[in-house]
Coordinates of C-alpha atoms and ligand atoms in Angstrom, one line a residue:
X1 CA 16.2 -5.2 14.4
X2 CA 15.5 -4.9 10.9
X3 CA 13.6 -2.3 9.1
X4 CA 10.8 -2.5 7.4
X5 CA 8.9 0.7 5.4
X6 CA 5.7 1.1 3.5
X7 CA 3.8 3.9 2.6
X8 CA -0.4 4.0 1.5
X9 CA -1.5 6.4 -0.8
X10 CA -5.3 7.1 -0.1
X11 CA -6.4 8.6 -3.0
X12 CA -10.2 7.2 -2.3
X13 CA -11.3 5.7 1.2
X14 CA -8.7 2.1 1.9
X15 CA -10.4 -1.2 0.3
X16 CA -9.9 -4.4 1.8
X17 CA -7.3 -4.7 -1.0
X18 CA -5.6 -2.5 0.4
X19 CA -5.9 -4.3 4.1
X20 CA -5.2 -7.5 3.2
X21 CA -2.1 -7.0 0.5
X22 CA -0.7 -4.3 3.3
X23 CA -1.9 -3.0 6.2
X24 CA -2.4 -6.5 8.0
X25 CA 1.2 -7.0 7.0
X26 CA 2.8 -4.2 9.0
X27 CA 0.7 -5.0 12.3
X28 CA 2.3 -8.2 11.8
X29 CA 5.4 -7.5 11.3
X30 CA 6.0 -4.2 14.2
X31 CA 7.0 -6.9 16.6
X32 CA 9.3 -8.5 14.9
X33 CA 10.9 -5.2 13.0
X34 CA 11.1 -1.7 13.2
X35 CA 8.3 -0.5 11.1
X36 CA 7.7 2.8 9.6
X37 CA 4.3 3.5 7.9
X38 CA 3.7 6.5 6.3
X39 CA 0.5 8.2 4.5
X40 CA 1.9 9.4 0.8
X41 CA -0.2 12.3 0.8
X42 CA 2.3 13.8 -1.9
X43 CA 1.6 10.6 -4.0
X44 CA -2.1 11.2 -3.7
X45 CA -2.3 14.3 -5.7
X46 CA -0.1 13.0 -9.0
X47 CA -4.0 13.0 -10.0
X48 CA -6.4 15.6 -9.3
X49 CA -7.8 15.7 -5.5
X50 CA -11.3 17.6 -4.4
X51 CA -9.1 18.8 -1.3
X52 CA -11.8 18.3 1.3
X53 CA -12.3 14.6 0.4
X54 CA -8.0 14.2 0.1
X55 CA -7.9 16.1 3.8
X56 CA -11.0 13.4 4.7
X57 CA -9.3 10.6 3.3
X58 CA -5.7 11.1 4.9
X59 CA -7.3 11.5 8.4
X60 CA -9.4 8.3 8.2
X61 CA -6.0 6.1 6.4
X62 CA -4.1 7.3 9.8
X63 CA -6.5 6.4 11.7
X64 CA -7.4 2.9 10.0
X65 CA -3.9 2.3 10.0
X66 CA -4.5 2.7 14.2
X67 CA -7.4 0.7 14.1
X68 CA -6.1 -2.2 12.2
X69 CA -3.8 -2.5 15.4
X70 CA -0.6 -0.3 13.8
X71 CA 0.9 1.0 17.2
X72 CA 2.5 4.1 17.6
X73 CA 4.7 3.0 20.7
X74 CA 6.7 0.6 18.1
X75 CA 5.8 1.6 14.6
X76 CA 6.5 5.3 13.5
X77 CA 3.4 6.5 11.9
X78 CA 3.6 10.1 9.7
X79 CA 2.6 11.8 7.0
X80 CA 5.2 12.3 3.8
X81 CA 5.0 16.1 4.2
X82 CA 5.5 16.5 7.0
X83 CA 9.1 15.3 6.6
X84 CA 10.3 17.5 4.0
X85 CA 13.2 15.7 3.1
X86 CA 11.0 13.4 1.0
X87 CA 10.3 15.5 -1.5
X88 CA 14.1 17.4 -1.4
X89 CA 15.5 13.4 -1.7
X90 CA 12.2 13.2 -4.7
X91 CA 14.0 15.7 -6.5
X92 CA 17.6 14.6 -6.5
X93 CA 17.3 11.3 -7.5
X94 CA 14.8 12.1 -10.3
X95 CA 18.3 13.7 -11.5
X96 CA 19.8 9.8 -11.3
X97 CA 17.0 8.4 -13.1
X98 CA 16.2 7.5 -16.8
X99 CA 13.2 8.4 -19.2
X100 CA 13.5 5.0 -20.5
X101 CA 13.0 3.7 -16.8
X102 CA 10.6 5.7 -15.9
X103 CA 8.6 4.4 -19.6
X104 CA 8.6 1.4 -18.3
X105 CA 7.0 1.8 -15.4
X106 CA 3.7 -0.5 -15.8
X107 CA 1.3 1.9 -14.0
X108 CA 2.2 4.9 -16.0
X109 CA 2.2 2.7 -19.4
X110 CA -1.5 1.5 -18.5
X111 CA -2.6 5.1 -17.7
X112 CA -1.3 6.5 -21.4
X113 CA -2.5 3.0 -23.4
X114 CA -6.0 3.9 -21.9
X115 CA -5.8 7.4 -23.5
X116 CA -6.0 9.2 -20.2
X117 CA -5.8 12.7 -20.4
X118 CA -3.9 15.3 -19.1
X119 CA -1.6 13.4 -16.9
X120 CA 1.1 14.7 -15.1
X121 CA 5.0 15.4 -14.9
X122 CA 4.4 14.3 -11.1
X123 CA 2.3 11.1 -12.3
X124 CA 5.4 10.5 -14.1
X125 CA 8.0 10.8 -12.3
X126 CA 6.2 9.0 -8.7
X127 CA 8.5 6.3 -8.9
X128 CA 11.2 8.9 -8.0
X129 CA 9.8 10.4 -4.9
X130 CA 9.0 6.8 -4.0
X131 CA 12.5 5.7 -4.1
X132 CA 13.2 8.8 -2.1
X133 CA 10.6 7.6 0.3
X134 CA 12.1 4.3 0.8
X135 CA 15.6 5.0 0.6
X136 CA 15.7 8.1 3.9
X137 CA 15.1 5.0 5.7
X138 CA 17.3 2.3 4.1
X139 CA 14.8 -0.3 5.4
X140 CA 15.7 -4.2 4.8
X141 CA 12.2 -4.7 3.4
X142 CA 9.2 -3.3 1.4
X143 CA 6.2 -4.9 2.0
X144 CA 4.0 -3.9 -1.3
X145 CA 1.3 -5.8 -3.2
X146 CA 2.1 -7.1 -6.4
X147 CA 1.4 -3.9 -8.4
X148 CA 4.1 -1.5 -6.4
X149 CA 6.7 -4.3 -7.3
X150 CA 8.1 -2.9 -10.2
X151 CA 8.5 0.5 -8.5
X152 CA 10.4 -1.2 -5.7
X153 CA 13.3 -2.7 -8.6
X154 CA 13.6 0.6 -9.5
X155 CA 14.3 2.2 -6.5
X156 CA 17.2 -0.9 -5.7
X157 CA 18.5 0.5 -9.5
X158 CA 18.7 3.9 -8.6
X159 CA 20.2 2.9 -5.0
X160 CA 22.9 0.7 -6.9
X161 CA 23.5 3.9 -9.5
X162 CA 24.0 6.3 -6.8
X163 CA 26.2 4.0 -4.5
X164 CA 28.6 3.3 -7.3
X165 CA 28.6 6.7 -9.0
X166 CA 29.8 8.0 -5.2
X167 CA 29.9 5.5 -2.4
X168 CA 27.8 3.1 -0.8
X169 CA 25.3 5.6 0.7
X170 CA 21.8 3.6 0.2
X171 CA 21.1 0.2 1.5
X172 CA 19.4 -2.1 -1.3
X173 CA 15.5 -2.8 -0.1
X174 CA 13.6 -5.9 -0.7
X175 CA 9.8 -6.1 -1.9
X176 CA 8.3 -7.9 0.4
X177 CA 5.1 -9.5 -1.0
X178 CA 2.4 -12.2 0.5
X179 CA 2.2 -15.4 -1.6
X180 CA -1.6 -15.0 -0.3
X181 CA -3.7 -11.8 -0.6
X182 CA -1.3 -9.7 -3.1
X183 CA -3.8 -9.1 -5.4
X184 CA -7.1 -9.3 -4.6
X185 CA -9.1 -9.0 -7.5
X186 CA -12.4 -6.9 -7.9
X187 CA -15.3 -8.6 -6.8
X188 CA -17.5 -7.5 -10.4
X189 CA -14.8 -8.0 -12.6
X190 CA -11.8 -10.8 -11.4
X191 CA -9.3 -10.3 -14.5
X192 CA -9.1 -6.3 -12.8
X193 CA -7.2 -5.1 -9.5
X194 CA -9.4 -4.7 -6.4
X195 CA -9.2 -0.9 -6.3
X196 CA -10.4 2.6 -5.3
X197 CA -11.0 3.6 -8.7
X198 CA -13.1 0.4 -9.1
X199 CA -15.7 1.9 -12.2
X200 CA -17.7 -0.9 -10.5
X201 CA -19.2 0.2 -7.1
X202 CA -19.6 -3.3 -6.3
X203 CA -16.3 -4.8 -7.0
X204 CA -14.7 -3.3 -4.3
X205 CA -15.2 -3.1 -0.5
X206 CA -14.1 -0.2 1.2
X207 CA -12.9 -0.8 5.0
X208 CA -15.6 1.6 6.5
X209 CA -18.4 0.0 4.2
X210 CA -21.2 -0.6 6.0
X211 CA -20.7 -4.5 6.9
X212 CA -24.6 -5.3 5.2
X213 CA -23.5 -3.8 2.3
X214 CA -20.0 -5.2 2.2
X215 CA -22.1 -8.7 2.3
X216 CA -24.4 -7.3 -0.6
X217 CA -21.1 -7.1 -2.9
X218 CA -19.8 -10.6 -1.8
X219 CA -23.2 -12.0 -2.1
X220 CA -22.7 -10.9 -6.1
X221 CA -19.6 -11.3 -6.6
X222 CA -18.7 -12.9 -10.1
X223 CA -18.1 -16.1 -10.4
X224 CA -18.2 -19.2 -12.8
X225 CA -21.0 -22.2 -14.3
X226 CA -18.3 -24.9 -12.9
X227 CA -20.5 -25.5 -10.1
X228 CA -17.5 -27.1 -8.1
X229 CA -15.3 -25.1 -5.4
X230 CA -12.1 -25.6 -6.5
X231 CA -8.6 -23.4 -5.9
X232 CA -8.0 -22.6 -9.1
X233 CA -6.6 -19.3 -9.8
X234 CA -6.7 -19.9 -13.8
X235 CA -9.9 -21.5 -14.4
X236 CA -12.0 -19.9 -11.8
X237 CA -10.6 -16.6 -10.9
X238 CA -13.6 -15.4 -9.3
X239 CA -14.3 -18.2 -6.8
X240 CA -10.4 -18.0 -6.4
X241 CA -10.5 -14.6 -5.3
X242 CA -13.2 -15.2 -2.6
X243 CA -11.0 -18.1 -1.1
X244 CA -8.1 -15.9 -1.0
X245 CA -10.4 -13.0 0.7
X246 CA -11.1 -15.7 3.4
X247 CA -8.1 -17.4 3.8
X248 CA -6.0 -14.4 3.9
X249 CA -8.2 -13.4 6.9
X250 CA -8.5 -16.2 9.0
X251 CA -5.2 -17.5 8.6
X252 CA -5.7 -20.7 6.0
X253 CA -4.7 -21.3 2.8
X254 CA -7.7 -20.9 -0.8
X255 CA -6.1 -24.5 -0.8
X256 CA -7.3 -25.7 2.3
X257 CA -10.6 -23.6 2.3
X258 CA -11.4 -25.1 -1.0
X259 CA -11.0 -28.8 0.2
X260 CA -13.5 -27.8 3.3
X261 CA -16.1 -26.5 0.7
X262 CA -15.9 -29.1 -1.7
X263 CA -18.9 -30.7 -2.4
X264 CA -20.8 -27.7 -1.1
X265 CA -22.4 -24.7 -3.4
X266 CA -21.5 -21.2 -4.4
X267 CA -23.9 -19.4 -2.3
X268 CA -22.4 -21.6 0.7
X269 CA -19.4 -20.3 0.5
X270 CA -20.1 -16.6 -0.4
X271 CA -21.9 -16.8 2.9
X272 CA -19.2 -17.8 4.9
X273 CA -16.9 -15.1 3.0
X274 CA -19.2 -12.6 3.8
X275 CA -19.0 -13.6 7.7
X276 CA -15.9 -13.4 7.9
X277 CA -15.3 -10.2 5.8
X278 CA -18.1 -8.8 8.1
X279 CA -16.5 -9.9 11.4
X280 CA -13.0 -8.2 10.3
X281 CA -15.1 -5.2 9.2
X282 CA -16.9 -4.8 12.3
X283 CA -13.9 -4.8 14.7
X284 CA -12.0 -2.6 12.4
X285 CA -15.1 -0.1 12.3
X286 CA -15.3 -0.1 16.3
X287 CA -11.8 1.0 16.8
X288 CA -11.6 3.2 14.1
X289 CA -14.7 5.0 15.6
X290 CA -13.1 4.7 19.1
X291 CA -10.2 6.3 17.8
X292 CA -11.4 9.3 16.2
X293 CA -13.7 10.2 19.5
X294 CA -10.3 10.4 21.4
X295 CA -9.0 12.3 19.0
X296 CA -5.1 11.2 19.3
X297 CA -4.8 11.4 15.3
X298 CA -2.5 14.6 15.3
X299 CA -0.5 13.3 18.2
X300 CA 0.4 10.1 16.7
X301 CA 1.5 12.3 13.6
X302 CA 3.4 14.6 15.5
X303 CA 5.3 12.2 17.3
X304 CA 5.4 9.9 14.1
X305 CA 7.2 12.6 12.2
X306 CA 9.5 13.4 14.5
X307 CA 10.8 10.0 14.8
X308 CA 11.1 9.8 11.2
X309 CA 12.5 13.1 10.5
X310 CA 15.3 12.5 12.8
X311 CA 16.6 9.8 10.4
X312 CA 15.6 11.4 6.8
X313 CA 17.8 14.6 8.0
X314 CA 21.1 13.2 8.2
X315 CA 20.8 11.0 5.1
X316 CA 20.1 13.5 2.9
X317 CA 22.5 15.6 4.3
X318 CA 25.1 13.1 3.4
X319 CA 23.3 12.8 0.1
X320 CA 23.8 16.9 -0.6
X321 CA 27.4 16.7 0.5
X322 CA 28.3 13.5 -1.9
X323 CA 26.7 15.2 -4.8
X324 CA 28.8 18.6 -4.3
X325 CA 25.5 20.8 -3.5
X326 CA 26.6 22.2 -0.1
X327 CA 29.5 24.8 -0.3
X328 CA 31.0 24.0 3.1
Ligands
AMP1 P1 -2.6 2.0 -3.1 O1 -4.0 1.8 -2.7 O2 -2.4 1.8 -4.5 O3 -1.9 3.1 -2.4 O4 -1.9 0.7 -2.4 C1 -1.5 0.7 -1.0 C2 -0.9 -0.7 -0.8 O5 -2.0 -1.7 -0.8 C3 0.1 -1.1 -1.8 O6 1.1 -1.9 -1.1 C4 -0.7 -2.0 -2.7 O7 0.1 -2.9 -3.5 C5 -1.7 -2.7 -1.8 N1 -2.9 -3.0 -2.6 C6 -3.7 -2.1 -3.2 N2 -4.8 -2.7 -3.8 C7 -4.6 -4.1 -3.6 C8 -5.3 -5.3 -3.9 N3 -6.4 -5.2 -4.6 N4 -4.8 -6.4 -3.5 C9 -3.7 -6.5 -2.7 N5 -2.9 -5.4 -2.4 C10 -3.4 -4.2 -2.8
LIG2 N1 3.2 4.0 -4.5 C1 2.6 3.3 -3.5 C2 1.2 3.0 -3.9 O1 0.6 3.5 -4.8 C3 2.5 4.1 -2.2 C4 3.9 4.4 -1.8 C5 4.5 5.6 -1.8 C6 4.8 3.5 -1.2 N2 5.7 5.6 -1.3 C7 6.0 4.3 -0.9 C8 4.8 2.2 -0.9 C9 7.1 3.7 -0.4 C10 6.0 1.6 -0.3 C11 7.1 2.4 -0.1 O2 0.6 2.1 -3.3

């Protein structure tokens, strides 16, 4: 069976973003491969975390991950720290990696053009403790949204380094990304990523939104004066972006959604987004409640990290005795 790893880093509560370009993907896929999901809680505090909201926040992205159908009798569900080896494999391959690659890295280059402040070493140097992540496992696939591509290449060029500096010791990963719902787009603002830090309350709709609310945000969502419902990602980005929302969770194509709107108006179609982003909410929302009353979170997490630590501990063992650090 192949393998197939991703991890979610919930800095802020999960968006539907984050549900449609991943989570749906591995509930998909844990039938057909061996998945391993994981909670990058290590990832999450590269940027400053109140600690009761990140504790909050790492709870309800297990138990989402649950509710969204993610089964812990197939998939191997765990937090990053509680592996160790994650951050031990972080820190060796940050020692096979270059400044200039890690300058490249789009996310990091965004953060500095906009003048942040104060970021970190550990902002910086993510990419390595996410190759670590990925390569414990040496999973056949990634599935990431668009944005986490990049990081993905360089964990394959750090894989190749190693392997040829040594011997093959890391299996190359492929991204794995949707051609629909990779980037949905913010619901105020289409040109901008669908995300946590959304300035916007209203571009972005968190999974445990209230579903009237979560219809409030579609109901204003940007769009154009065309007047016409049409797929087209260039010209209309907004209108695109609710077709993608829709098709992407009942299983259609924006092309085909379009064609069955055409002729029809804006507020039409927001409506019908709404219902079906509503209907996903509401079903999502039940279990996650469910879930959380029979409290099985630290279970699943046990277990999950047991699974998963059984494999990270003999690859970076074998890591540690190619590079020369063990004496024996
Ligand atoms: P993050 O929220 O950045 O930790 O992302 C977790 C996963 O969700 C990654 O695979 C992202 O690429 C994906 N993701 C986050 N936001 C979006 C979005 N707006 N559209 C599609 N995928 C997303
Ligand atoms: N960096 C990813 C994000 O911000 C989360 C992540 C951490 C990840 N480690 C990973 C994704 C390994 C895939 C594989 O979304």
């Amino acid at each position: 069976m192949k393998r197939m790893l991703s991890g979610i880093k919930p800095t802020g509560s999960l968006t539907l973003g984050n549900y449609i370009g991943a989570l749906r993907h591995f509930v998909e896929y844990q039938d057909e491969y061996e998945v391993i999901a994981f909670i990058a809680n290590l990832h999450c505090i590269t940027v400053y975390q109140e600690p009761k909201e990140l504790r909050k926040n790492l709870k309800d992205a297990v138990a989402l991950y649950l509710a969204a159908g993610l089964d812990p009798q197939k998939a191997t569900i765990f937090l990053q720290t509680d592996v160790p080896e994650h951050a031990q494999l972080g820190y060796i391959l940050a020692c096979y990696t270059y400044l200039g690659e890690l300058n490249r890295m789009t996310q990091f280059k965004d953060k500095m053009a906009k003048g942040e402040q104060n970021l970190t070493a550990g902002l910086y140097s993510y990419p390595c403790l996410m190759a670590a992540d990925i390569l414990l496992y040496d999973p056949d696939y990634v599935p990431v949204g668009d944005d986490q591509k990049q990081h993905v290449e360089l964990t394959r060029d750090i894989a190749a380094r190693f392997n040829n500096k040594y011997s093959p010791t890391f299996k190359l990963p492929e991204p794995l990304s949707a051609k629909v719902g990779a980037r949905i787009m913010s619901l105020s603002d289409p040109s901008r990523k669908m995300s946590k830090s959304d300035p916007s309350n209203n571009g972005c709709i968190y999974l445990l939104d209230d579903p009237a609310v979560a219809k409030n945000k579609i109901m204003r969502a940007v769009t154009d004066s065309y007047g016409e419902i049409r797929a087209d990602k260039e010209k209309q980005p907004g209108l695109y972006n609710l077709l993608e929302i829709a098709a992407s969770l009942s299983d259609t194509t924006p092309e085909a959604l379009a064609l069955e709107f055409s002729g029809k108006g804006y507020g039409e179609l927001k409506k019908y987004v709404a219902e079906v982003v509503c209907s996903s909410l509401n079903s999502l929302q039940e279990r996650y409640r469910e879930i959380l009353a029979n409290n099985v979170i630290e279970d699943v997490l046990k277990e999950g990290a047991e699974k998963a630590h059984r494999i990270a501990y003999k690859k970076l063992a074998t890591v540690s005795r190619k590079v020369g650090l063990e004496i024996r």
